[in-house]
PDB file of C-alpha atoms in Angstrom:
ATOM      1  CA  MET R 826     -16.035   5.380   2.946  1.00 86.00           C
ATOM      2  CA  LEU R 827     -14.683   2.086   4.317  1.00 90.00           C
ATOM      3  CA  VAL R 828     -11.010   2.463   5.349  1.00 92.00           C
ATOM      4  CA  LYS R 829      -8.306   1.202   7.684  1.00 93.00           C
ATOM      5  CA  ILE R 830      -6.619   3.958   9.688  1.00 92.00           C
ATOM      6  CA  HIS R 831      -3.211   4.424  11.276  1.00 90.00           C
ATOM      7  CA  CYS R 832      -2.719   7.427  13.581  1.00 89.00           C
ATOM      8  CA  LEU R 833       0.745   8.976  13.312  1.00 89.00           C
ATOM      9  CA  ARG R 834       0.610  10.854  16.624  1.00 88.00           C
ATOM     10  CA  GLU R 835      -0.416  10.220  20.213  1.00 85.00           C
ATOM     11  CA  ARG R 836      -1.580  13.322  22.115  1.00 85.00           C
ATOM     12  CA  GLY R 837       0.332  15.499  19.652  1.00 79.00           C
ATOM     13  CA  LYS R 838       3.654  13.647  19.792  1.00 84.00           C
ATOM     14  CA  PRO R 839       4.842  11.577  16.803  1.00 86.00           C
ATOM     15  CA  ILE R 840       4.732   7.822  17.338  1.00 85.00           C
ATOM     16  CA  PRO R 841       8.245   6.367  16.827  1.00 85.00           C
ATOM     17  CA  LYS R 842       8.557   4.182  13.730  1.00 82.00           C
ATOM     18  CA  HIS R 843       9.499   1.084  15.724  1.00 82.00           C
ATOM     19  CA  GLN R 844       6.239   1.394  17.741  1.00 81.00           C
ATOM     20  CA  PHE R 845       4.170   2.367  14.707  1.00 75.00           C
ATOM     21  CA  ALA R 846       5.154  -0.833  12.882  1.00 76.00           C
ATOM     22  CA  PHE R 847       3.439  -2.996  15.534  1.00 81.00           C
ATOM     23  CA  LYS R 848       0.193  -1.005  15.852  1.00 83.00           C
ATOM     24  CA  PRO R 849      -2.678  -2.623  13.948  1.00 85.00           C
ATOM     25  CA  ALA R 850      -4.811  -0.502  11.651  1.00 86.00           C
ATOM     26  CA  LEU R 851      -8.380   0.193  12.788  1.00 87.00           C
ATOM     27  CA  ALA R 852     -11.127  -0.661  10.282  1.00 90.00           C
ATOM     28  CA  GLY R 853     -14.292   1.407   9.986  1.00 90.00           C
ATOM     29  CA  TRP R 854     -16.239   4.142   8.213  1.00 91.00           C
ATOM     30  CA  LEU R 855     -14.682   7.538   7.506  1.00 92.00           C
ATOM     31  CA  THR R 856     -16.881  10.601   7.020  1.00 92.00           C
ATOM     32  CA  VAL R 857     -15.889  14.237   6.489  1.00 94.00           C
ATOM     33  CA  HIS R 858     -18.343  17.110   6.764  1.00 94.00           C
ATOM     34  CA  GLU R 859     -18.707  20.675   8.025  1.00 95.00           C
ATOM     35  CA  GLU R 860     -20.123  21.368  11.456  1.00 93.00           C
ATOM     36  CA  ARG R 861     -20.301  24.238  13.915  1.00 93.00           C
ATOM     37  CA  ASP R 862     -17.528  24.363  16.532  1.00 87.00           C
ATOM     38  CA  SER R 863     -18.679  26.347  19.558  1.00 84.00           C
ATOM     39  CA  LEU R 864     -15.154  26.823  20.950  1.00 81.00           C
ATOM     40  CA  LEU R 865     -13.799  28.200  17.666  1.00 80.00           C
ATOM     41  CA  ASN R 866     -17.073  30.044  17.024  1.00 89.00           C
ATOM     42  CA  ARG R 867     -17.148  29.028  13.350  1.00 92.00           C
ATOM     43  CA  HIS R 868     -17.872  26.159  10.998  1.00 94.00           C
ATOM     44  CA  THR R 869     -15.042  23.694  10.472  1.00 93.00           C
ATOM     45  CA  ARG R 870     -14.391  20.514   8.472  1.00 94.00           C
ATOM     46  CA  VAL R 871     -14.605  17.486  10.781  1.00 95.00           C
ATOM     47  CA  ALA R 872     -13.489  13.921   9.981  1.00 95.00           C
ATOM     48  CA  ARG R 873     -15.074  11.135  12.014  1.00 93.00           C
ATOM     49  CA  PHE R 874     -14.126   7.470  12.170  1.00 93.00           C
ATOM     50  CA  ARG R 875     -16.777   4.980  13.281  1.00 89.00           C
ATOM     51  CA  ALA R 876     -16.796   1.218  13.835  1.00 85.00           C
ATOM     52  CA  MET R 877     -18.133  -0.924  11.004  1.00 79.00           C
ATOM     53  CA  GLU R 878     -20.758  -2.800  13.026  1.00 79.00           C
ATOM     54  CA  ASN R 879     -22.132   0.127  15.074  1.00 75.00           C
ATOM     55  CA  SER R 880     -21.935   3.899  15.210  1.00 73.00           C
ATOM     56  CA  ASN R 881     -19.376   4.147  18.040  1.00 77.00           C
ATOM     57  CA  GLU R 882     -16.494   6.506  17.335  1.00 76.00           C
ATOM     58  CA  LEU R 883     -13.182   4.657  17.445  1.00 83.00           C
ATOM     59  CA  LEU R 884     -11.061   7.825  17.457  1.00 88.00           C
ATOM     60  CA  PRO R 885     -11.584  11.422  18.572  1.00 89.00           C
ATOM     61  CA  ALA R 886     -12.936  13.605  15.750  1.00 92.00           C
ATOM     62  CA  LEU R 887     -10.324  15.278  13.543  1.00 94.00           C
ATOM     63  CA  ARG R 888     -11.173  19.003  13.450  1.00 93.00           C
ATOM     64  CA  ASP R 889     -10.018  21.399  10.726  1.00 93.00           C
ATOM     65  CA  ALA R 890      -9.346  18.277   8.654  1.00 94.00           C
ATOM     66  CA  GLN R 891      -7.231  18.846   5.560  1.00 95.00           C
ATOM     67  CA  LEU R 892      -6.510  16.401   2.761  1.00 95.00           C
ATOM     68  CA  ILE R 893      -2.714  16.205   2.501  1.00 95.00           C
ATOM     69  CA  GLU R 894      -2.290  13.390  -0.024  1.00 93.00           C
ATOM     70  CA  MET R 895      -4.525  11.094  -2.069  1.00 93.00           C
ATOM     71  CA  THR R 896      -3.527   8.085  -4.153  1.00 93.00           C
ATOM     72  CA  ARG R 897      -5.302   4.926  -5.303  1.00 92.00           C
ATOM     73  CA  GLU R 898      -4.255   3.098  -2.133  1.00 93.00           C
ATOM     74  CA  ARG R 899      -4.525   5.735   0.591  1.00 93.00           C
ATOM     75  CA  LEU R 900      -5.364   9.229   1.652  1.00 94.00           C
ATOM     76  CA  ILE R 901      -3.745  11.287   4.386  1.00 95.00           C
ATOM     77  CA  LEU R 902      -5.756  13.664   6.578  1.00 96.00           C
ATOM     78  CA  SER R 903      -4.256  16.141   8.998  1.00 96.00           C
ATOM     79  CA  GLY R 904      -6.025  18.149  11.684  1.00 95.00           C
ATOM     80  CA  ILE R 905      -6.613  18.672  15.389  1.00 93.00           C
ATOM     81  CA  GLU R 906      -7.877  16.201  18.006  1.00 93.00           C
ATOM     82  CA  ARG R 907      -9.707  17.700  20.962  1.00 89.00           C
ATOM     83  CA  TYR R 908      -9.611  16.123  24.429  1.00 84.00           C
ATOM     84  CA  GLU R 909     -12.040  17.465  27.014  1.00 80.00           C
ATOM     85  CA  ASP R 910     -11.243  16.853  30.688  1.00 79.00           C
ATOM     86  CA  ILE R 911     -14.530  17.427  32.504  1.00 76.00           C
ATOM     87  CA  THR R 912     -13.077  16.930  35.986  1.00 79.00           C
ATOM     88  CA  ASN R 913     -10.516  19.729  35.538  1.00 79.00           C
ATOM     89  CA  ASN R 914     -12.756  21.801  33.225  1.00 82.00           C
ATOM     90  CA  ARG R 915     -10.004  21.803  30.606  1.00 83.00           C
ATOM     91  CA  VAL R 916      -9.911  21.426  26.821  1.00 85.00           C
ATOM     92  CA  GLU R 917      -6.716  20.431  25.011  1.00 86.00           C
ATOM     93  CA  ASP R 918      -6.126  20.351  21.251  1.00 89.00           C
ATOM     94  CA  PHE R 919      -3.408  18.181  19.730  1.00 92.00           C
ATOM     95  CA  ALA R 920      -2.089  17.826  16.179  1.00 93.00           C
ATOM     96  CA  GLN R 921      -2.966  14.512  14.500  1.00 94.00           C
ATOM     97  CA  THR R 922      -2.444  12.840  11.135  1.00 94.00           C
ATOM     98  CA  TRP R 923      -4.455   9.878   9.882  1.00 93.00           C
ATOM     99  CA  VAL R 924      -3.214   7.584   7.133  1.00 92.00           C
ATOM    100  CA  CYS R 925      -6.358   6.053   5.657  1.00 93.00           C
ATOM    101  CA  TRP R 926      -5.866   2.880   3.616  1.00 92.00           C
ATOM    102  CA  LEU R 927      -8.731   2.451   1.159  1.00 90.00           C
ATOM    103  CA  GLU R 928     -10.587  -0.858   1.248  1.00 76.00           C
ATOM    104  CA  THR R 929     -11.139  -2.537  -2.097  1.00 66.00           C
TER     105      THR R 929
END
């Protein structure tokens, strides 16, 4: 689905409204599907956001994605972003919410 996305959090912390107002929305393709998560040892719903012209991911995948709200103009997804630090052998999960504006 072609959408424009605003992220409401940065590494788990809410983005202040005065900063949020100046952040441009990212345009691309949104997909949601189930996949196996080896760290959680189960299947989970994963939302991915890819660039329109190629298959590069513009944002980290949203794991355990849940649909919070859906209207004609937008949908809101909430879940967990995972950051893997290979140098320190560390994995961190942060809360994230995506506001997805539907393209017409």
